[in-house]
Coordinates of C-alpha atoms in Angstrom, one line a residue:
M1 CA 47.1 -146.0 -19.1
R2 CA 47.7 -144.4 -22.5
S3 CA 51.1 -143.5 -23.9
L4 CA 52.0 -139.8 -24.3
F5 CA 51.6 -139.8 -28.0
F6 CA 53.6 -136.8 -29.3
F7 CA 54.0 -135.1 -32.7
S8 CA 57.5 -133.8 -31.9
M9 CA 59.0 -131.0 -34.0
W10 CA 61.9 -130.9 -31.6
V11 CA 63.2 -134.5 -31.2
L12 CA 66.3 -135.2 -33.3
M13 CA 65.6 -137.4 -36.3
P14 CA 68.6 -139.7 -35.8
S15 CA 67.0 -141.0 -32.6
L16 CA 63.9 -141.9 -34.7
C17 CA 66.0 -143.8 -37.2
I18 CA 67.7 -145.8 -34.5
S19 CA 64.7 -146.9 -32.5
Q20 CA 62.2 -147.0 -35.3
V21 CA 59.4 -145.9 -32.8
N22 CA 56.3 -144.5 -34.5
P23 CA 56.5 -140.7 -34.3
L24 CA 53.1 -140.8 -32.6
L25 CA 54.7 -142.4 -29.5
I26 CA 57.6 -140.0 -28.8
V27 CA 57.4 -138.1 -25.5
P28 CA 58.5 -134.4 -24.9
T29 CA 60.8 -133.4 -22.1
T30 CA 60.1 -130.6 -19.6
G31 CA 62.5 -128.3 -21.4
Q32 CA 60.8 -128.9 -24.7
A33 CA 57.4 -128.2 -23.0
D34 CA 58.6 -124.8 -22.0
S35 CA 59.7 -124.1 -25.5
L36 CA 56.3 -125.2 -26.8
K37 CA 54.5 -122.8 -24.5
N38 CA 56.6 -119.9 -25.7
L39 CA 56.1 -121.0 -29.3
S40 CA 52.3 -121.3 -28.9
V41 CA 52.1 -117.7 -27.7
S42 CA 54.6 -116.1 -30.0
T43 CA 53.9 -117.7 -33.4
A44 CA 51.2 -116.4 -35.8
N45 CA 51.3 -119.6 -37.8
D46 CA 48.2 -121.7 -37.1
T47 CA 49.6 -125.0 -38.2
I48 CA 52.7 -124.6 -36.0
R49 CA 50.6 -123.5 -33.0
M50 CA 48.3 -126.5 -33.6
A51 CA 51.3 -128.9 -33.4
A52 CA 52.5 -127.1 -30.3
Y53 CA 49.1 -127.6 -28.6
R54 CA 49.2 -131.3 -29.5
D55 CA 52.6 -131.7 -27.9
L56 CA 51.5 -129.8 -24.7
A57 CA 48.4 -131.9 -24.4
N58 CA 50.6 -135.0 -24.4
Y59 CA 53.0 -133.4 -21.9
Y60 CA 50.3 -132.7 -19.3
L61 CA 48.4 -136.0 -19.9
D62 CA 49.7 -137.9 -16.9
F63 CA 49.7 -135.2 -14.3
N64 CA 47.3 -132.4 -15.3
V65 CA 44.4 -133.7 -17.4
D66 CA 42.5 -130.4 -17.2
S67 CA 45.4 -128.6 -18.9
S68 CA 45.8 -131.5 -21.3
A69 CA 42.1 -131.3 -22.3
W70 CA 42.4 -127.5 -22.8
F71 CA 45.3 -127.8 -25.2
V72 CA 43.8 -130.7 -27.2
K73 CA 40.5 -128.8 -27.7
E74 CA 42.5 -125.9 -29.0
E75 CA 44.2 -128.3 -31.4
I76 CA 40.9 -129.7 -32.6
T77 CA 39.5 -126.1 -33.3
I78 CA 42.5 -125.2 -35.5
A79 CA 42.5 -128.6 -37.3
Q80 CA 38.8 -128.1 -38.1
Q81 CA 39.5 -124.5 -39.4
L82 CA 42.4 -125.7 -41.6
R83 CA 40.4 -128.8 -42.7
L84 CA 43.3 -131.1 -41.7
K85 CA 41.2 -134.2 -41.1
M86 CA 44.1 -136.5 -40.2
W87 CA 45.2 -134.1 -37.5
E88 CA 41.6 -133.7 -36.3
A89 CA 41.2 -137.5 -36.1
D90 CA 44.3 -137.9 -34.1
A91 CA 43.4 -135.0 -31.8
K92 CA 39.9 -136.5 -31.1
D93 CA 41.6 -139.8 -30.4
L94 CA 43.9 -138.1 -27.9
Y95 CA 40.9 -136.2 -26.4
G96 CA 39.1 -139.6 -26.0
A97 CA 42.1 -140.9 -24.1
I98 CA 42.1 -137.8 -21.8
L99 CA 38.4 -138.1 -21.1
T100 CA 39.0 -141.8 -20.2
K101 CA 41.6 -140.7 -17.6
M102 CA 39.0 -138.1 -16.3
G103 CA 36.4 -140.8 -16.0
N104 CA 34.1 -139.3 -18.6
W105 CA 33.5 -142.6 -20.4
A106 CA 30.6 -141.4 -22.5
G107 CA 32.5 -138.4 -23.8
A108 CA 35.6 -140.6 -24.4
F109 CA 33.4 -143.0 -26.4
Q110 CA 32.0 -140.2 -28.5
Q111 CA 35.4 -138.7 -29.3
L112 CA 36.9 -142.0 -30.3
R113 CA 33.9 -142.7 -32.6
D114 CA 34.3 -139.3 -34.2
A115 CA 38.0 -140.1 -34.8
V116 CA 37.2 -143.4 -36.5
G117 CA 34.5 -141.6 -38.6
L118 CA 37.1 -139.1 -39.8
L119 CA 39.5 -141.8 -40.7
D120 CA 36.8 -143.5 -42.8
A121 CA 36.2 -140.2 -44.8
K122 CA 37.1 -140.4 -48.5
D123 CA 39.1 -137.2 -48.4
I124 CA 41.2 -138.2 -45.3
L125 CA 44.3 -138.3 -47.5
Q126 CA 44.0 -134.7 -48.5
N127 CA 45.8 -131.8 -46.7
T128 CA 48.1 -134.1 -44.8
W129 CA 50.3 -131.3 -43.4
R130 CA 53.6 -132.6 -41.7
L131 CA 52.8 -136.1 -42.7
Q132 CA 56.1 -137.4 -41.2
N133 CA 54.5 -136.9 -37.8
F134 CA 52.0 -139.7 -38.3
S135 CA 54.2 -142.6 -39.3
V136 CA 57.8 -143.8 -39.8
T137 CA 57.3 -144.1 -43.6
G138 CA 55.6 -140.7 -44.0
T139 CA 52.9 -142.0 -46.4
P140 CA 49.2 -141.0 -46.1
E141 CA 48.1 -144.6 -45.9
A142 CA 50.6 -145.4 -43.2
G143 CA 49.5 -142.3 -41.2
V144 CA 45.8 -143.4 -41.4
A145 CA 46.8 -146.9 -40.3
S146 CA 48.8 -145.5 -37.3
I147 CA 46.0 -143.4 -36.0
S148 CA 43.5 -146.1 -36.6
L149 CA 45.6 -148.5 -34.5
L150 CA 45.8 -145.9 -31.7
C151 CA 42.0 -145.5 -31.8
Q152 CA 41.5 -149.2 -31.4
M153 CA 44.0 -149.3 -28.5
D154 CA 42.2 -146.4 -26.8
F155 CA 38.8 -148.1 -27.2
S156 CA 40.4 -151.2 -25.4
N157 CA 41.7 -148.9 -22.7
L158 CA 38.3 -147.2 -22.3
Y159 CA 36.5 -150.6 -21.9
R160 CA 39.1 -151.6 -19.3
H161 CA 38.6 -148.5 -17.2
S162 CA 34.8 -148.8 -17.4
G163 CA 35.0 -152.4 -16.2
D164 CA 33.9 -154.1 -19.4
F165 CA 36.8 -156.5 -19.5
E166 CA 35.2 -158.8 -22.1
K167 CA 35.1 -156.0 -24.7
C168 CA 38.5 -154.8 -23.6
R169 CA 40.0 -158.2 -24.4
T170 CA 38.1 -158.5 -27.7
V171 CA 39.3 -155.1 -29.0
A172 CA 42.8 -155.5 -27.5
F173 CA 43.3 -158.9 -29.3
D174 CA 42.2 -157.4 -32.6
C175 CA 44.5 -154.5 -32.0
I176 CA 47.5 -156.8 -31.2
K177 CA 46.8 -158.7 -34.4
N178 CA 46.9 -155.4 -36.4
A179 CA 49.9 -154.1 -34.6
K180 CA 51.8 -157.3 -35.3
A181 CA 50.9 -157.0 -39.0
V182 CA 52.7 -153.7 -39.2
N183 CA 55.3 -154.6 -36.6
D184 CA 54.4 -151.7 -34.3
Q185 CA 56.3 -152.9 -31.2
A186 CA 55.6 -149.8 -29.2
V187 CA 51.8 -150.2 -29.5
L188 CA 52.3 -153.9 -28.6
A189 CA 54.2 -152.9 -25.5
I190 CA 51.3 -150.7 -24.3
L191 CA 48.6 -153.2 -25.2
N192 CA 50.2 -156.0 -23.3
M193 CA 50.8 -153.8 -20.3
N194 CA 47.1 -152.8 -20.3
L195 CA 46.1 -156.5 -20.6
G196 CA 48.5 -157.3 -17.7
N197 CA 46.8 -154.7 -15.5
M198 CA 43.4 -156.0 -16.4
N199 CA 44.4 -159.6 -15.4
L200 CA 46.1 -158.3 -12.3
S201 CA 42.8 -156.7 -11.2
S202 CA 41.0 -160.0 -11.8
R203 CA 43.8 -161.9 -9.9
N204 CA 44.5 -163.9 -13.0
V205 CA 48.2 -164.0 -12.1
D206 CA 49.4 -166.4 -14.8
S207 CA 48.0 -164.3 -17.6
A208 CA 49.1 -161.1 -15.9
I209 CA 52.7 -162.4 -15.8
F210 CA 52.6 -163.3 -19.5
Y211 CA 51.3 -159.9 -20.6
F212 CA 53.7 -157.9 -18.4
Q213 CA 56.6 -159.9 -19.7
E214 CA 55.5 -159.4 -23.3
S215 CA 55.2 -155.7 -22.6
V216 CA 58.8 -155.6 -21.3
Q217 CA 60.1 -157.6 -24.3
Y218 CA 58.4 -155.4 -26.9
G219 CA 59.5 -152.2 -25.1
L220 CA 63.1 -153.3 -25.1
A221 CA 63.0 -154.5 -28.7
C222 CA 62.1 -151.1 -30.0
N223 CA 63.9 -149.0 -27.3
Y224 CA 60.6 -147.6 -26.2
L225 CA 61.1 -147.5 -22.4
Q226 CA 58.1 -145.3 -21.5
Y227 CA 56.0 -148.1 -20.0
I228 CA 58.7 -150.7 -19.0
S229 CA 58.7 -149.3 -15.5
S230 CA 54.9 -149.8 -15.3
A231 CA 55.3 -153.3 -16.6
Y232 CA 57.9 -154.1 -13.9
N233 CA 55.6 -152.7 -11.2
G234 CA 52.9 -155.1 -12.5
L235 CA 55.3 -158.0 -12.3
G236 CA 56.3 -157.0 -8.8
E237 CA 52.7 -156.8 -7.6
V238 CA 52.0 -160.3 -9.1
S239 CA 55.1 -161.7 -7.3
N240 CA 53.9 -160.1 -4.1
L241 CA 50.5 -161.8 -4.5
Q242 CA 52.3 -165.1 -5.0
G243 CA 54.3 -164.5 -1.8
N244 CA 57.6 -164.3 -3.6
L245 CA 58.8 -161.1 -1.8
P246 CA 62.5 -161.1 -3.0
L247 CA 61.4 -161.4 -6.6
A248 CA 58.8 -158.7 -6.0
R249 CA 61.5 -156.4 -4.6
L250 CA 63.7 -157.1 -7.6
Y251 CA 61.0 -156.1 -10.0
F252 CA 60.1 -152.9 -8.0
N253 CA 63.8 -151.9 -8.1
K254 CA 63.9 -152.4 -11.9
A255 CA 60.8 -150.3 -12.1
I256 CA 62.6 -147.5 -10.2
D257 CA 65.6 -147.7 -12.5
A258 CA 63.5 -147.6 -15.6
A259 CA 61.3 -144.7 -14.2
T260 CA 64.5 -142.8 -13.2
G261 CA 65.8 -143.0 -16.8
Q262 CA 62.5 -141.9 -18.3
K263 CA 61.7 -139.3 -15.5
N264 CA 58.3 -141.1 -15.1
S265 CA 57.1 -139.7 -11.8
I266 CA 53.9 -141.8 -11.6
A267 CA 55.8 -145.1 -12.2
M268 CA 58.5 -143.9 -9.7
G269 CA 56.0 -143.1 -7.0
T270 CA 54.1 -146.4 -7.6
A271 CA 57.3 -148.4 -7.3
M272 CA 58.3 -146.6 -4.1
G273 CA 54.8 -147.1 -2.6
N274 CA 54.9 -150.8 -3.5
I275 CA 58.3 -151.2 -1.8
A276 CA 57.0 -149.4 1.3
K277 CA 54.1 -151.9 1.5
L278 CA 56.5 -154.8 1.0
L279 CA 58.9 -153.6 3.7
N280 CA 56.1 -153.0 6.1
K281 CA 54.9 -156.6 5.6
Q282 CA 58.4 -157.6 6.5
H283 CA 58.3 -155.4 9.6
N284 CA 61.1 -153.2 8.3
R285 CA 59.2 -150.1 9.4
D286 CA 62.0 -147.5 9.1
S287 CA 62.7 -148.4 5.5
A288 CA 59.0 -148.7 4.8
Y289 CA 58.4 -145.2 6.2
Y290 CA 61.3 -143.9 4.0
F291 CA 60.0 -145.3 0.8
A292 CA 56.4 -144.2 1.6
R293 CA 57.7 -140.6 2.0
Q294 CA 59.7 -141.0 -1.2
S295 CA 56.5 -142.1 -2.9
I296 CA 54.7 -139.0 -1.7
Q297 CA 57.6 -136.8 -2.8
A298 CA 57.6 -138.4 -6.3
Y299 CA 53.9 -137.6 -6.7
Q300 CA 54.1 -134.1 -5.3
P301 CA 55.0 -132.3 -8.6
L302 CA 52.1 -134.0 -10.3
N303 CA 49.5 -132.3 -8.1
M304 CA 47.4 -135.5 -8.1
D305 CA 46.2 -136.2 -4.5
G306 CA 44.6 -139.5 -5.5
L307 CA 48.0 -141.0 -6.0
N308 CA 48.9 -140.4 -2.3
L309 CA 46.1 -142.5 -0.8
S310 CA 48.1 -145.7 -0.7
A311 CA 51.1 -144.0 0.8
F312 CA 49.0 -142.4 3.5
R313 CA 47.5 -145.7 4.5
T314 CA 50.9 -147.4 4.5
I315 CA 52.4 -144.7 6.8
A316 CA 49.4 -144.9 9.1
E317 CA 49.9 -148.7 9.4
I318 CA 53.6 -148.2 10.2
F319 CA 52.9 -145.7 13.0
E320 CA 50.2 -147.9 14.4
S321 CA 52.6 -150.8 14.5
D322 CA 55.0 -148.6 16.4
R323 CA 52.2 -147.5 18.8
Q324 CA 52.5 -143.9 17.6
Y325 CA 48.8 -143.5 17.6
D326 CA 48.8 -139.8 17.1
S327 CA 50.8 -139.9 13.9
A328 CA 48.9 -143.0 12.8
Y329 CA 45.6 -141.1 13.4
F330 CA 46.9 -138.1 11.5
Y331 CA 47.8 -140.0 8.4
L332 CA 44.7 -142.2 8.6
S333 CA 42.6 -139.1 8.8
L334 CA 44.3 -137.8 5.6
A335 CA 43.7 -141.2 3.9
I336 CA 40.0 -141.2 5.0
A337 CA 39.4 -137.6 3.8
L338 CA 41.2 -138.3 0.5
N339 CA 39.2 -141.5 0.1
D340 CA 35.9 -139.7 0.8
S341 CA 36.8 -137.1 -1.8
L342 CA 37.7 -139.7 -4.3
Q343 CA 34.6 -141.7 -3.6
T344 CA 32.4 -138.7 -4.1
A345 CA 34.1 -138.0 -7.4
E346 CA 33.7 -141.7 -8.3
N347 CA 30.0 -141.6 -7.5
S348 CA 29.6 -138.5 -9.6
R349 CA 31.4 -140.2 -12.5
Q350 CA 29.3 -143.3 -12.2
F351 CA 26.2 -141.2 -12.3
Q352 CA 27.5 -139.3 -15.3
N353 CA 28.6 -142.5 -17.0
L354 CA 25.1 -144.1 -16.9
D355 CA 24.8 -142.4 -20.2
F356 CA 27.8 -144.3 -21.4
N357 CA 26.2 -147.7 -20.6
E358 CA 23.0 -146.6 -22.3
Q359 CA 25.0 -145.4 -25.3
T360 CA 26.9 -148.7 -25.4
R361 CA 23.6 -150.6 -25.2
Q362 CA 22.2 -148.4 -28.1
Q363 CA 25.3 -149.1 -30.1
E364 CA 24.9 -152.8 -29.6
L365 CA 21.2 -152.6 -30.6
A366 CA 22.3 -150.6 -33.7
N367 CA 24.9 -153.3 -34.5
E368 CA 22.4 -156.1 -34.1
K369 CA 19.9 -154.2 -36.3
Q370 CA 22.6 -153.8 -38.9
K371 CA 23.4 -157.5 -38.8
S372 CA 19.7 -158.3 -39.2
H373 CA 19.6 -156.1 -42.2
A374 CA 22.7 -157.8 -43.5
R375 CA 21.0 -161.2 -43.1
L376 CA 17.9 -160.0 -45.0
R377 CA 20.1 -158.7 -47.8
L378 CA 21.9 -162.0 -47.9
Y379 CA 18.6 -163.9 -48.2
G380 CA 17.5 -161.5 -50.9
L381 CA 20.8 -162.0 -52.7
I382 CA 20.4 -165.8 -52.5
A383 CA 16.9 -165.5 -53.9
G384 CA 18.1 -163.1 -56.6
L385 CA 20.9 -165.5 -57.5
A386 CA 18.4 -168.4 -57.8
A387 CA 16.3 -166.3 -60.1
I388 CA 19.3 -165.3 -62.1
A389 CA 20.3 -169.0 -62.4
M390 CA 16.8 -169.8 -63.7
I391 CA 17.0 -166.9 -66.2
A392 CA 20.5 -168.0 -67.2
G393 CA 19.2 -171.5 -68.0
I394 CA 16.5 -170.1 -70.2
L395 CA 18.9 -167.8 -71.9
Y396 CA 21.3 -170.7 -72.5
W397 CA 18.6 -172.8 -74.1
S398 CA 17.6 -169.8 -76.2
N399 CA 21.2 -169.0 -77.1
R400 CA 21.8 -172.5 -78.4
R401 CA 18.9 -172.0 -80.8
K402 CA 20.2 -168.7 -81.9
R403 CA 23.7 -170.0 -82.4
K404 CA 22.7 -171.9 -85.5
T405 CA 20.9 -168.9 -86.9
N406 CA 24.0 -166.8 -86.2
I407 CA 26.2 -169.2 -88.2
V408 CA 23.9 -168.7 -91.2
L409 CA 23.8 -165.0 -90.7
S410 CA 27.6 -164.9 -90.5
K411 CA 28.0 -166.6 -93.8
A412 CA 25.5 -164.2 -95.3
L413 CA 27.5 -161.3 -93.9
Q414 CA 30.7 -162.6 -95.4
N415 CA 28.9 -162.9 -98.8
L416 CA 27.7 -159.3 -98.4
K417 CA 31.2 -158.1 -97.6
S418 CA 32.5 -159.9 -100.6
T419 CA 29.8 -158.3 -102.8
Q420 CA 30.5 -154.9 -101.3
S421 CA 34.2 -155.2 -102.3
Q422 CA 33.2 -156.2 -105.8
L423 CA 30.8 -153.3 -106.0
I424 CA 33.6 -150.9 -104.9
Q425 CA 35.9 -152.3 -107.5
S426 CA 33.1 -152.1 -110.1
E427 CA 32.5 -148.4 -109.2
K428 CA 36.2 -147.7 -109.6
M429 CA 36.2 -149.4 -113.0
A430 CA 33.1 -147.4 -113.9
S431 CA 34.8 -144.2 -113.0
L432 CA 37.8 -145.3 -115.1
G433 CA 35.4 -145.9 -118.0
E434 CA 34.1 -142.3 -117.6
L435 CA 37.7 -141.1 -118.0
T436 CA 38.5 -143.3 -121.0
A437 CA 38.1 -140.5 -123.5
G438 CA 40.2 -138.1 -121.3
I439 CA 42.8 -140.8 -120.9
A440 CA 42.9 -141.3 -124.7
H441 CA 43.3 -137.6 -125.2
E442 CA 46.0 -137.3 -122.6
I443 CA 47.9 -140.2 -124.1
Q444 CA 47.4 -139.0 -127.6
N445 CA 49.2 -135.7 -127.0
P446 CA 52.5 -137.2 -126.0
L447 CA 52.2 -139.9 -128.7
N448 CA 51.7 -137.1 -131.3
F449 CA 54.8 -135.5 -130.0
V450 CA 56.7 -138.8 -130.2
N451 CA 55.5 -139.4 -133.8
N452 CA 56.3 -135.9 -135.0
F453 CA 59.8 -135.7 -133.4
S454 CA 60.5 -139.3 -134.7
E455 CA 59.7 -138.2 -138.3
L456 CA 61.7 -135.0 -137.9
S457 CA 64.6 -136.9 -136.6
N458 CA 64.6 -139.3 -139.6
E459 CA 64.7 -136.3 -142.0
L460 CA 67.6 -134.8 -140.0
I461 CA 69.5 -138.0 -140.2
D462 CA 69.2 -138.0 -144.0
E463 CA 70.5 -134.4 -144.0
M464 CA 73.3 -135.2 -141.7
N465 CA 74.5 -138.1 -143.9
A466 CA 74.4 -135.8 -147.0
E467 CA 76.6 -133.2 -145.2
L468 CA 79.0 -135.9 -144.1
N469 CA 79.3 -137.0 -147.7
K470 CA 80.1 -133.4 -148.7
G471 CA 82.8 -133.3 -145.9
E472 CA 80.8 -130.6 -144.0
I473 CA 81.7 -131.9 -140.5
E474 CA 80.6 -128.9 -138.6
E475 CA 77.2 -128.8 -140.3
A476 CA 76.8 -132.5 -139.5
K477 CA 77.5 -131.9 -135.8
A478 CA 74.9 -129.1 -135.7
I479 CA 72.3 -131.5 -137.2
S480 CA 73.3 -134.2 -134.7
A481 CA 72.7 -131.8 -131.8
D482 CA 69.2 -131.2 -133.1
I483 CA 68.6 -134.9 -133.4
K484 CA 69.7 -135.3 -129.7
Q485 CA 67.2 -132.6 -128.6
N486 CA 64.4 -134.4 -130.5
L487 CA 65.3 -137.7 -128.8
E488 CA 65.2 -136.0 -125.4
K489 CA 61.7 -134.7 -126.2
I490 CA 60.6 -138.1 -127.4
N491 CA 61.9 -139.6 -124.1
H492 CA 60.1 -136.9 -122.1
H493 CA 56.7 -137.5 -123.8
G494 CA 57.1 -141.2 -123.6
K495 CA 57.6 -141.0 -119.9
R496 CA 54.5 -138.8 -119.7
A497 CA 52.4 -141.4 -121.5
D498 CA 53.9 -144.1 -119.2
A499 CA 52.9 -142.1 -116.1
I500 CA 49.4 -141.7 -117.3
V501 CA 49.0 -145.4 -117.9
K502 CA 50.5 -146.2 -114.5
G503 CA 48.2 -143.8 -112.8
M504 CA 45.1 -145.3 -114.4
L505 CA 46.3 -148.8 -113.5
Q506 CA 46.7 -147.6 -109.9
H507 CA 43.2 -146.1 -110.0
S508 CA 41.7 -149.3 -111.2
R509 CA 43.7 -151.6 -108.8
A510 CA 42.1 -152.7 -105.5
G511 CA 43.6 -150.5 -102.9
S512 CA 45.9 -151.9 -100.2
G513 CA 44.8 -149.3 -97.7
K514 CA 48.4 -148.2 -97.1
K515 CA 49.5 -144.6 -97.2
E516 CA 52.4 -143.6 -99.4
P517 CA 54.2 -140.3 -100.1
T518 CA 52.3 -138.6 -102.9
D519 CA 52.6 -135.3 -104.8
I520 CA 49.0 -134.0 -104.3
N521 CA 49.7 -131.1 -106.7
A522 CA 50.5 -133.5 -109.5
L523 CA 47.6 -135.7 -108.6
C524 CA 45.1 -132.8 -108.7
D525 CA 46.5 -131.4 -112.0
E526 CA 46.3 -134.8 -113.6
Y527 CA 42.7 -135.6 -112.7
L528 CA 41.6 -132.0 -113.6
R529 CA 42.8 -132.5 -117.2
L530 CA 41.5 -136.1 -117.4
A531 CA 38.0 -135.1 -116.3
Y532 CA 38.0 -132.1 -118.7
H533 CA 39.0 -134.1 -121.8
G534 CA 36.7 -136.9 -120.8
L535 CA 33.7 -134.5 -120.9
R536 CA 35.1 -132.9 -124.1
A537 CA 35.1 -136.3 -125.8
K538 CA 31.4 -136.8 -124.9
D539 CA 30.3 -133.2 -125.8
K540 CA 32.4 -131.4 -128.4
S541 CA 30.6 -128.1 -127.7
F542 CA 31.6 -128.2 -124.0
N543 CA 34.3 -125.8 -123.1
A544 CA 35.5 -124.3 -119.7
T545 CA 38.4 -122.3 -118.3
M546 CA 40.6 -124.3 -116.0
K547 CA 42.6 -122.5 -113.3
T548 CA 45.2 -124.0 -110.9
D549 CA 46.9 -122.5 -107.9
F550 CA 49.1 -125.0 -106.2
D551 CA 51.2 -124.4 -103.1
T552 CA 54.6 -125.8 -104.0
S553 CA 55.7 -125.8 -100.3
I554 CA 53.4 -128.8 -99.6
G555 CA 55.8 -131.4 -101.0
K556 CA 54.7 -135.0 -100.7
V557 CA 52.0 -136.1 -98.3
D558 CA 51.3 -139.5 -96.8
I559 CA 47.9 -140.5 -98.3
I560 CA 46.2 -143.4 -100.1
P561 CA 46.4 -142.0 -103.6
Q562 CA 43.6 -144.2 -105.1
D563 CA 41.1 -143.0 -102.5
I564 CA 42.0 -139.3 -102.6
G565 CA 42.2 -139.5 -106.4
R566 CA 38.5 -140.7 -106.6
V567 CA 37.4 -137.9 -104.2
V568 CA 39.2 -135.3 -106.3
L569 CA 37.8 -136.8 -109.6
N570 CA 34.2 -136.7 -108.2
L571 CA 34.5 -133.1 -107.1
I572 CA 36.0 -131.9 -110.5
T573 CA 33.4 -133.9 -112.5
N574 CA 30.6 -132.4 -110.4
A575 CA 32.1 -128.9 -111.0
F576 CA 32.3 -129.4 -114.8
Y577 CA 28.7 -130.7 -114.8
A578 CA 27.5 -127.6 -112.9
V579 CA 29.2 -125.1 -115.2
N580 CA 28.0 -127.0 -118.3
E581 CA 24.4 -126.9 -117.1
K582 CA 24.7 -123.1 -116.5
T583 CA 26.2 -122.7 -120.0
K584 CA 23.1 -124.2 -121.5
Q585 CA 21.1 -121.3 -120.0
S586 CA 22.8 -118.9 -122.5
I587 CA 23.6 -116.3 -119.9
A588 CA 25.3 -113.3 -121.6
G589 CA 28.9 -112.8 -120.6
Y590 CA 29.0 -116.0 -118.6
E591 CA 32.4 -117.8 -118.8
P592 CA 32.4 -121.3 -117.2
T593 CA 35.4 -121.7 -114.9
V594 CA 36.6 -124.5 -112.7
E595 CA 39.5 -123.9 -110.3
I596 CA 41.5 -126.3 -108.1
S597 CA 44.0 -125.1 -105.6
T598 CA 46.1 -126.5 -102.7
T599 CA 47.2 -124.7 -99.5
L600 CA 49.4 -125.5 -96.5
S601 CA 48.6 -123.9 -93.2
P602 CA 49.9 -124.6 -89.6
S603 CA 47.7 -126.1 -86.9
R604 CA 48.3 -124.9 -83.3
E605 CA 46.0 -127.7 -81.9
R606 CA 47.8 -130.6 -83.6
G607 CA 51.3 -129.1 -83.9
W608 CA 51.8 -129.9 -87.6
G609 CA 50.7 -128.4 -91.0
E610 CA 47.3 -129.1 -92.7
A611 CA 47.2 -129.5 -96.5
S612 CA 43.9 -128.5 -98.1
I613 CA 42.5 -129.3 -101.6
I614 CA 39.9 -126.8 -102.8
V615 CA 37.7 -127.2 -105.9
K616 CA 35.6 -124.1 -107.0
D617 CA 33.2 -123.5 -109.8
N618 CA 31.0 -120.7 -110.9
G619 CA 28.0 -122.9 -111.8
A620 CA 24.4 -122.6 -110.5
G621 CA 25.4 -123.7 -106.9
I622 CA 23.3 -125.7 -104.5
P623 CA 19.7 -124.4 -103.7
P624 CA 19.1 -123.3 -100.1

């Protein structure tokens, strides 16, 4: 028997928190079922209607399987339309449980396989609407694990109903292991009850007692009382088989108490019927007749005639013992007619379920074929590994030979890198040599100013002394002010010469590769003049117009000044060469011009400004 797994939107959340029962195992009440029916008709929301169908399918599962099947098929249709694979997987698992109860084992097997296939899909964790309905933790992974556990349990239940107890045990034991791993005590209660019923059918009383007692303990531990009454019924039947009638009566009474609290009509009717058989065996016919009638009354709302067969037989035996043959014949006739009807249905199911046995056989053949392919792949893998090991040995031997060569090549590479560094430094010194004349010109200008202002200052000092001797103090002060101005100019041009020398030393120095704040406007202006005067020193006839257009808003930029300086110098030198070559063509009206400019523009992609250095010339240009 399967639990009434229920995605309740109506049960209060505090009760969930107290019992920690998986939301898949919560059972709706009759009042909630009425509300669900109204909601499924009135709402236009497909997802809410789908959840209502799911709850109604569970509600009808134990007493009207046809209605239960109709509601779950409606749920599957909506889940497929909304592409809610987790809901579809759970619905197919529920449909498999319903078909198991209907005796359609082949259909149940197919639905359960479909559910497992959906759970294995890569996109199962997408579109997990109302995920809290699938697990206590409410995570996608926990939801998949909960439904997978239920599928495994329902496979075990299917094998039990179809009589394949060996497969039932195998699947059930795996399911118990998985349920213990996630501490799902409600599922453990159901699994142990099913194993208890299976061992009771086989008259394996010791195992039956163990599993029924385990079911009771797990149910009490998680406050999941749905199947405790069924487990007590099982313990009572085992005690009856052992001849311990007082203990059997005690367990049947406990089953009635538990079923009353849960309003479990099937468990209630079963317990009443078992007490009736027990009392009839003890020749307490009046009480036996009472409990048999109570059993029929408990089953009456369920509209399941098959449940009354045992009660009819018990009442017939009671009347026969009291020599009331007419009444005995009446109930015996009811029992025979009902048994014939059930037997016909059973024969029909067995005929229909021949396909299930064939399907199971085909599945076993497919599994064996898969195992065979796996063995072949394993042998191929071993052969491949052996080949790889052989190749690895050859490569190892070859690698040892190459290692010595690599050491020699590594040393050669280091020498090449050292030579490359020396070549770079030599190139820098060569470019510095190209600028020697320009540097000399640039230094000469401030030195000329220093010399001129120094000579002028000496003459002014002599004049100042002469004025002081005459007593002309005011005139002497005026001369001293001029001397001060000359000294300031000497200091300015001295610093200018110092800056030029430092710049050239920096240019010639091996770069550290570190960026530093640099005024690129000053850098460009300096190399423009150095390059121009360097060419003028080589060719006195060379002349060109120099234009600058610097964006003063740039400020200082983090660059490696030696590297950027060489780039700017090469560009300017090329520009001067180009205009000089065009000058030699004696084009009328041609005025050689080299222009360097800087700009600052914002960058939307990077979120900061971009500084640009632009060198232009009006030379011959580059051919297409």
